[in-house]
Amino acid sequence: MPASLALGVLLTSVPAAVLSRLVAAGLWPGPIARVPPPEWYGQTLLVLSGLALGRIALAGLDRTRSPAPPTSPPAAGGLLDRLPPRLGRDVVALQMEDHYVRGIPAPDRPSC
């Protein structure tokens, strides 16, 4: 654990321990009174240290993840190259049918 993170955990544990002890003492006054404040702080420090180490581990996993492969441009010979020349290249819409695709050309061209 880096020194700055360790110092941050040590300092953050103080208000976290005080706040959690006040809440716990309000809910369970008898059992909480038997736990001395230094022990309560130690438990809080242990929990926050675990959370900090878990965050470090997750950050390490993000760095080891491989980047997504680059997407390639569409290959030549796509759908427009398969259309009959009489239809032209101005397709207004594609309509999916049961087992084929119907191309809707520009209004000045014959339909597919």
Coordinates of N, CA, C and O in Angstrom, one line a residue:
M1 N 0.9 -1.2 0.0 CA 0.0 0.0 0.0 C 0.9 1.2 0.0 O 1.8 1.3 0.8
P2 N 0.7 2.2 -0.9 CA 1.5 3.4 -0.9 C 1.3 4.2 0.4 O 0.3 4.1 1.1
A3 N 2.4 4.9 0.8 CA 2.4 5.6 2.0 C 1.3 6.7 2.1 O 0.7 6.8 3.2
S4 N 1.0 7.4 1.0 CA 0.0 8.4 1.1 C -1.4 7.7 1.3 O -2.2 8.3 2.0
L5 N -1.6 6.5 0.7 CA -2.9 5.9 1.0 C -3.0 5.3 2.4 O -4.0 5.4 3.0
A6 N -1.8 4.8 2.9 CA -1.8 4.4 4.3 C -2.1 5.5 5.3 O -2.9 5.3 6.2
L7 N -1.5 6.7 5.0 CA -1.8 7.8 5.9 C -3.3 8.2 5.8 O -3.9 8.6 6.7
G8 N -3.8 8.2 4.6 CA -5.2 8.6 4.4 C -6.1 7.6 5.1 O -7.1 8.0 5.7
V9 N -5.8 6.3 5.1 CA -6.6 5.3 5.8 C -6.5 5.6 7.3 O -7.5 5.5 8.0
L10 N -5.3 5.9 7.8 CA -5.2 6.1 9.2 C -6.0 7.3 9.7 O -6.6 7.3 10.7
L11 N -5.9 8.4 8.9 CA -6.7 9.6 9.2 C -8.2 9.5 9.0 O -9.0 10.0 9.9
T12 N -8.6 8.8 8.0 CA -10.0 8.6 7.7 C -10.7 7.7 8.7 O -11.9 7.8 9.0
S13 N -9.9 6.8 9.3 CA -10.4 5.8 10.3 C -10.9 6.5 11.6 O -11.8 6.0 12.2
V14 N -10.3 7.6 11.9 CA -10.7 8.3 13.2 C -12.2 8.8 13.1 O -13.0 8.4 14.0
P15 N -12.6 9.6 12.1 CA -14.0 10.0 12.1 C -14.9 8.8 11.8 O -16.0 8.8 12.4
A16 N -14.4 7.8 11.0 CA -15.3 6.7 10.8 C -15.5 5.9 12.0 O -16.6 5.4 12.3
A17 N -14.5 5.7 12.9 CA -14.6 5.0 14.1 C -15.5 5.7 15.1 O -16.4 5.1 15.7
V18 N -15.4 7.0 15.2 CA -16.2 7.8 16.1 C -17.7 7.7 15.7 O -18.6 7.5 16.5
L19 N -18.0 7.9 14.4 CA -19.3 7.9 13.9 C -19.9 6.5 14.0 O -21.1 6.4 14.5
S20 N -19.2 5.5 13.6 CA -19.8 4.2 13.7 C -20.0 3.7 15.2 O -21.0 3.0 15.5
R21 N -19.1 4.2 16.1 CA -19.3 3.8 17.5 C -20.6 4.6 18.1 O -21.3 4.0 18.9
L22 N -20.8 5.8 17.7 CA -22.0 6.5 18.2 C -23.3 5.9 17.7 O -24.2 5.7 18.4
V23 N -23.3 5.5 16.4 CA -24.4 4.8 15.9 C -24.6 3.4 16.6 O -25.8 3.1 17.0
A24 N -23.6 2.7 16.7 CA -23.7 1.4 17.3 C -24.1 1.5 18.8 O -24.9 0.6 19.3
A25 N -23.6 2.5 19.5 CA -23.9 2.6 20.9 C -25.4 3.0 21.0 O -26.0 2.6 22.0
G26 N -25.9 3.7 20.1 CA -27.3 4.1 20.1 C -28.2 2.8 19.9 O -29.3 2.7 20.4
L27 N -27.7 1.9 19.0 CA -28.5 0.7 18.7 C -28.3 -0.4 19.8 O -29.3 -1.1 20.1
W28 N -27.1 -0.6 20.2 CA -26.8 -1.7 21.1 C -25.9 -1.2 22.3 O -24.7 -1.4 22.3
P29 N -26.5 -0.4 23.2 CA -25.7 0.2 24.2 C -24.9 -0.7 25.1 O -23.8 -0.4 25.5
G30 N -25.5 -1.9 25.5 CA -24.8 -2.8 26.4 C -23.5 -3.4 25.8 O -22.4 -3.3 26.3
P31 N -23.6 -4.1 24.7 CA -22.5 -4.8 24.1 C -21.4 -3.8 23.6 O -20.2 -4.1 23.8
I32 N -21.8 -2.7 23.1 CA -20.8 -1.7 22.6 C -20.0 -1.1 23.8 O -18.8 -0.8 23.6
A33 N -20.6 -0.9 24.9 CA -19.8 -0.3 26.0 C -18.7 -1.2 26.5 O -17.7 -0.7 27.1
R34 N -18.8 -2.5 26.2 CA -17.7 -3.4 26.6 C -16.5 -3.4 25.7 O -15.4 -4.0 26.0
V35 N -16.6 -2.8 24.5 CA -15.5 -2.7 23.5 C -14.8 -1.4 23.8 O -15.4 -0.3 23.6
P36 N -13.5 -1.5 24.2 CA -12.8 -0.2 24.4 C -12.5 0.6 23.1 O -12.4 0.0 22.0
P37 N -12.5 1.9 23.2 CA -12.3 2.7 22.0 C -11.1 2.4 21.2 O -11.2 2.4 19.9
P38 N -9.9 2.1 21.8 CA -8.8 1.7 20.9 C -9.0 0.5 20.1 O -8.6 0.4 18.9
E39 N -9.7 -0.5 20.7 CA -10.1 -1.7 19.9 C -11.0 -1.4 18.8 O -10.9 -1.9 17.7
W40 N -12.0 -0.5 19.1 CA -13.0 -0.1 18.1 C -12.2 0.6 16.9 O -12.5 0.3 15.7
Y41 N -11.3 1.5 17.2 CA -10.5 2.1 16.2 C -9.7 1.1 15.4 O -9.6 1.2 14.2
G42 N -9.1 0.1 16.1 CA -8.4 -0.9 15.4 C -9.2 -1.7 14.4 O -8.8 -2.0 13.3
Q43 N -10.4 -2.0 14.8 CA -11.3 -2.7 13.9 C -11.7 -1.9 12.7 O -11.8 -2.4 11.6
T44 N -12.0 -0.6 13.0 CA -12.3 0.3 11.9 C -11.2 0.4 10.9 O -11.3 0.4 9.7
L45 N -10.0 0.5 11.5 CA -8.8 0.6 10.6 C -8.6 -0.6 9.8 O -8.2 -0.6 8.6
L46 N -8.9 -1.8 10.4 CA -8.8 -3.0 9.6 C -9.8 -3.1 8.5 O -9.4 -3.5 7.4
V47 N -11.0 -2.7 8.7 CA -12.0 -2.7 7.7 C -11.6 -1.7 6.6 O -11.7 -2.1 5.4
L48 N -11.3 -0.5 6.9 CA -10.9 0.5 5.9 C -9.7 0.1 5.1 O -9.5 0.4 3.9
S49 N -8.7 -0.5 5.8 CA -7.5 -1.0 5.1 C -7.9 -2.1 4.1 O -7.4 -2.1 2.9
G50 N -8.8 -3.0 4.4 CA -9.3 -4.0 3.5 C -10.0 -3.4 2.3 O -9.8 -3.8 1.2
L51 N -10.8 -2.3 2.5 CA -11.4 -1.7 1.4 C -10.4 -1.0 0.5 O -10.5 -1.0 -0.7
A52 N -9.4 -0.4 1.1 CA -8.4 0.3 0.3 C -7.6 -0.7 -0.5 O -7.3 -0.5 -1.7
L53 N -7.2 -1.8 0.1 CA -6.4 -2.8 -0.7 C -7.3 -3.4 -1.8 O -6.8 -3.8 -2.8
G54 N -8.6 -3.6 -1.5 CA -9.5 -4.1 -2.5 C -9.6 -3.1 -3.7 O -9.6 -3.6 -4.9
R55 N -9.6 -1.8 -3.4 CA -9.6 -0.8 -4.5 C -8.3 -0.9 -5.3 O -8.4 -0.7 -6.5
I56 N -7.2 -1.1 -4.6 CA -5.9 -1.2 -5.3 C -5.9 -2.4 -6.2 O -5.5 -2.3 -7.4
A57 N -6.5 -3.5 -5.7 CA -6.5 -4.7 -6.6 C -7.4 -4.5 -7.8 O -7.1 -5.0 -8.9
L58 N -8.6 -3.9 -7.6 CA -9.4 -3.6 -8.7 C -8.8 -2.7 -9.8 O -9.0 -2.9 -11.0
A59 N -8.1 -1.7 -9.3 CA -7.4 -0.8 -10.2 C -6.3 -1.6 -11.0 O -6.1 -1.3 -12.2
G60 N -5.7 -2.5 -10.4 CA -4.7 -3.3 -11.1 C -5.3 -4.2 -12.1 O -4.7 -4.4 -13.2
L61 N -6.5 -4.7 -11.8 CA -7.2 -5.5 -12.8 C -7.6 -4.7 -14.1 O -7.6 -5.2 -15.2
D62 N -8.0 -3.4 -13.8 CA -8.3 -2.6 -14.9 C -7.1 -2.3 -15.9 O -7.3 -2.2 -17.1
R63 N -5.9 -2.2 -15.3 CA -4.7 -2.0 -16.1 C -4.3 -3.2 -16.9 O -3.7 -3.1 -17.9
T64 N -4.6 -4.4 -16.4 CA -4.2 -5.6 -17.1 C -5.2 -6.1 -18.1 O -4.9 -7.0 -18.9
R65 N -6.4 -5.5 -18.1 CA -7.4 -5.9 -19.1 C -6.9 -5.4 -20.5 O -6.4 -4.3 -20.7
S66 N -7.0 -6.3 -21.5 CA -6.6 -6.0 -22.8 C -7.6 -5.0 -23.5 O -8.8 -5.2 -23.3
P67 N -7.1 -4.1 -24.3 CA -8.1 -3.2 -24.9 C -8.9 -3.9 -26.0 O -8.5 -4.9 -26.5
A68 N -10.0 -3.3 -26.3 CA -10.9 -3.9 -27.3 C -10.2 -3.9 -28.7 O -9.5 -2.9 -29.0
P69 N -10.3 -4.9 -29.5 CA -9.7 -4.9 -30.8 C -10.3 -3.7 -31.7 O -11.5 -3.4 -31.5
P70 N -9.5 -3.1 -32.5 CA -10.0 -2.0 -33.3 C -11.0 -2.5 -34.3 O -10.9 -3.6 -34.8
T71 N -12.0 -1.7 -34.6 CA -13.0 -2.1 -35.6 C -12.4 -1.8 -36.9 O -11.8 -0.8 -37.2
S72 N -12.7 -2.7 -37.8 CA -12.2 -2.5 -39.2 C -13.3 -1.8 -40.0 O -14.5 -2.0 -39.8
P73 N -12.9 -1.1 -41.0 CA -13.9 -0.4 -41.9 C -14.7 -1.5 -42.7 O -14.2 -2.6 -42.8
P74 N -15.9 -1.2 -43.1 CA -16.6 -2.2 -43.9 C -15.8 -2.7 -45.1 O -15.2 -1.9 -45.8
A75 N -15.9 -4.0 -45.4 CA -15.2 -4.5 -46.5 C -15.8 -4.1 -47.8 O -17.0 -3.8 -47.9
A76 N -15.0 -4.0 -48.8 CA -15.5 -3.6 -50.2 C -16.4 -4.8 -50.6 O -16.2 -5.9 -50.2
G77 N -17.3 -4.5 -51.5 CA -18.2 -5.5 -52.0 C -19.4 -5.7 -51.0 O -19.9 -6.8 -50.9
G78 N -19.9 -4.6 -50.5 CA -21.0 -4.7 -49.5 C -22.3 -4.8 -50.3 O -22.4 -5.2 -51.4
L79 N -23.4 -4.5 -49.6 CA -24.7 -4.6 -50.1 C -24.9 -3.8 -51.4 O -25.5 -4.3 -52.3
L80 N -24.5 -2.6 -51.4 CA -24.7 -1.7 -52.5 C -24.0 -2.3 -53.8 O -24.5 -2.1 -54.9
D81 N -22.9 -3.0 -53.6 CA -22.3 -3.5 -54.8 C -23.0 -4.7 -55.4 O -22.8 -5.1 -56.5
R82 N -23.9 -5.3 -54.6 CA -24.7 -6.5 -55.0 C -26.0 -6.1 -55.7 O -26.7 -6.9 -56.3
L83 N -26.4 -4.8 -55.6 CA -27.6 -4.4 -56.3 C -27.4 -4.3 -57.8 O -26.4 -4.0 -58.3
P84 N -28.5 -4.6 -58.5 CA -28.4 -4.4 -60.0 C -28.2 -3.0 -60.3 O -28.7 -2.1 -59.7
P85 N -27.4 -2.7 -61.4 CA -27.1 -1.3 -61.8 C -28.3 -0.5 -62.0 O -28.3 0.7 -61.8
R86 N -29.4 -1.1 -62.5 CA -30.6 -0.3 -62.8 C -31.2 0.4 -61.6 O -32.0 1.4 -61.7
L87 N -30.9 -0.2 -60.4 CA -31.5 0.4 -59.2 C -30.7 1.6 -58.7 O -31.2 2.4 -57.9
G88 N -29.4 1.7 -59.1 CA -28.6 2.8 -58.7 C -28.1 2.6 -57.3 O -28.1 1.5 -56.7
R89 N -27.5 3.6 -56.7 CA -26.9 3.5 -55.3 C -27.6 4.2 -54.2 O -27.2 4.3 -53.1
D90 N -28.7 4.9 -54.6 CA -29.5 5.7 -53.6 C -30.6 4.8 -53.0 O -31.7 4.7 -53.5
V91 N -30.3 4.1 -52.0 CA -31.2 3.3 -51.3 C -31.9 4.1 -50.2 O -31.2 4.6 -49.3
V92 N -33.2 4.2 -50.2 CA -33.9 5.0 -49.2 C -34.1 4.2 -47.9 O -34.0 4.7 -46.8
A93 N -34.4 2.9 -48.0 CA -34.7 2.1 -46.9 C -34.5 0.6 -47.2 O -34.5 0.2 -48.4
L94 N -34.3 -0.2 -46.2 CA -34.3 -1.6 -46.3 C -35.4 -2.2 -45.4 O -35.7 -1.8 -44.3
Q95 N -36.1 -3.2 -46.0 CA -37.2 -3.8 -45.4 C -37.0 -5.3 -45.2 O -36.8 -6.0 -46.2
M96 N -37.0 -5.8 -44.0 CA -36.7 -7.2 -43.8 C -38.0 -8.0 -44.1 O -39.0 -7.8 -43.5
E97 N -37.8 -9.0 -44.9 CA -38.9 -10.0 -45.2 C -38.6 -11.3 -44.5 O -37.6 -11.4 -43.7
D98 N -39.3 -12.4 -44.8 CA -39.1 -13.6 -44.1 C -37.7 -14.2 -44.4 O -37.0 -14.6 -43.4
H99 N -37.3 -14.2 -45.6 CA -36.0 -14.8 -45.9 C -35.1 -14.0 -46.9 O -34.2 -14.4 -47.5
Y100 N -35.5 -12.7 -47.0 CA -34.7 -11.8 -47.8 C -34.9 -10.4 -47.3 O -35.7 -10.1 -46.5
V101 N -34.1 -9.5 -47.9 CA -34.2 -8.0 -47.6 C -34.6 -7.3 -48.8 O -34.1 -7.5 -49.9
R102 N -35.7 -6.5 -48.7 CA -36.2 -5.7 -49.8 C -35.6 -4.3 -49.7 O -35.6 -3.6 -48.7
G103 N -34.9 -3.9 -50.8 CA -34.3 -2.5 -50.8 C -35.3 -1.5 -51.4 O -35.9 -1.8 -52.5
I104 N -35.5 -0.4 -50.8 CA -36.4 0.6 -51.3 C -35.5 1.7 -52.0 O -34.8 2.4 -51.2
P105 N -35.5 1.8 -53.3 CA -34.6 2.8 -53.9 C -35.2 4.2 -53.9 O -36.3 4.4 -53.4
A106 N -34.4 5.1 -54.4 CA -34.9 6.5 -54.5 C -36.1 6.5 -55.4 O -36.3 5.7 -56.2
P107 N -37.0 7.5 -55.2 CA -38.3 7.6 -56.0 C -38.1 7.6 -57.5 O -39.0 7.1 -58.2
D108 N -37.0 8.0 -58.0 CA -36.9 8.1 -59.5 C -36.4 6.8 -60.0 O -36.1 6.7 -61.2
R109 N -36.2 5.7 -59.2 CA -35.7 4.4 -59.7 C -36.8 3.4 -59.6 O -37.7 3.5 -58.8
P110 N -36.7 2.3 -60.4 CA -37.7 1.2 -60.2 C -37.5 0.5 -58.9 O -36.4 0.5 -58.3
S111 N -38.5 -0.1 -58.4 CA -38.4 -0.8 -57.1 C -37.7 -2.1 -57.2 O -37.6 -2.7 -58.3
C112 N -37.2 -2.6 -56.1 CA -36.4 -3.9 -56.0 C -37.4 -5.1 -56.1 O -38.1 -5.5 -55.4

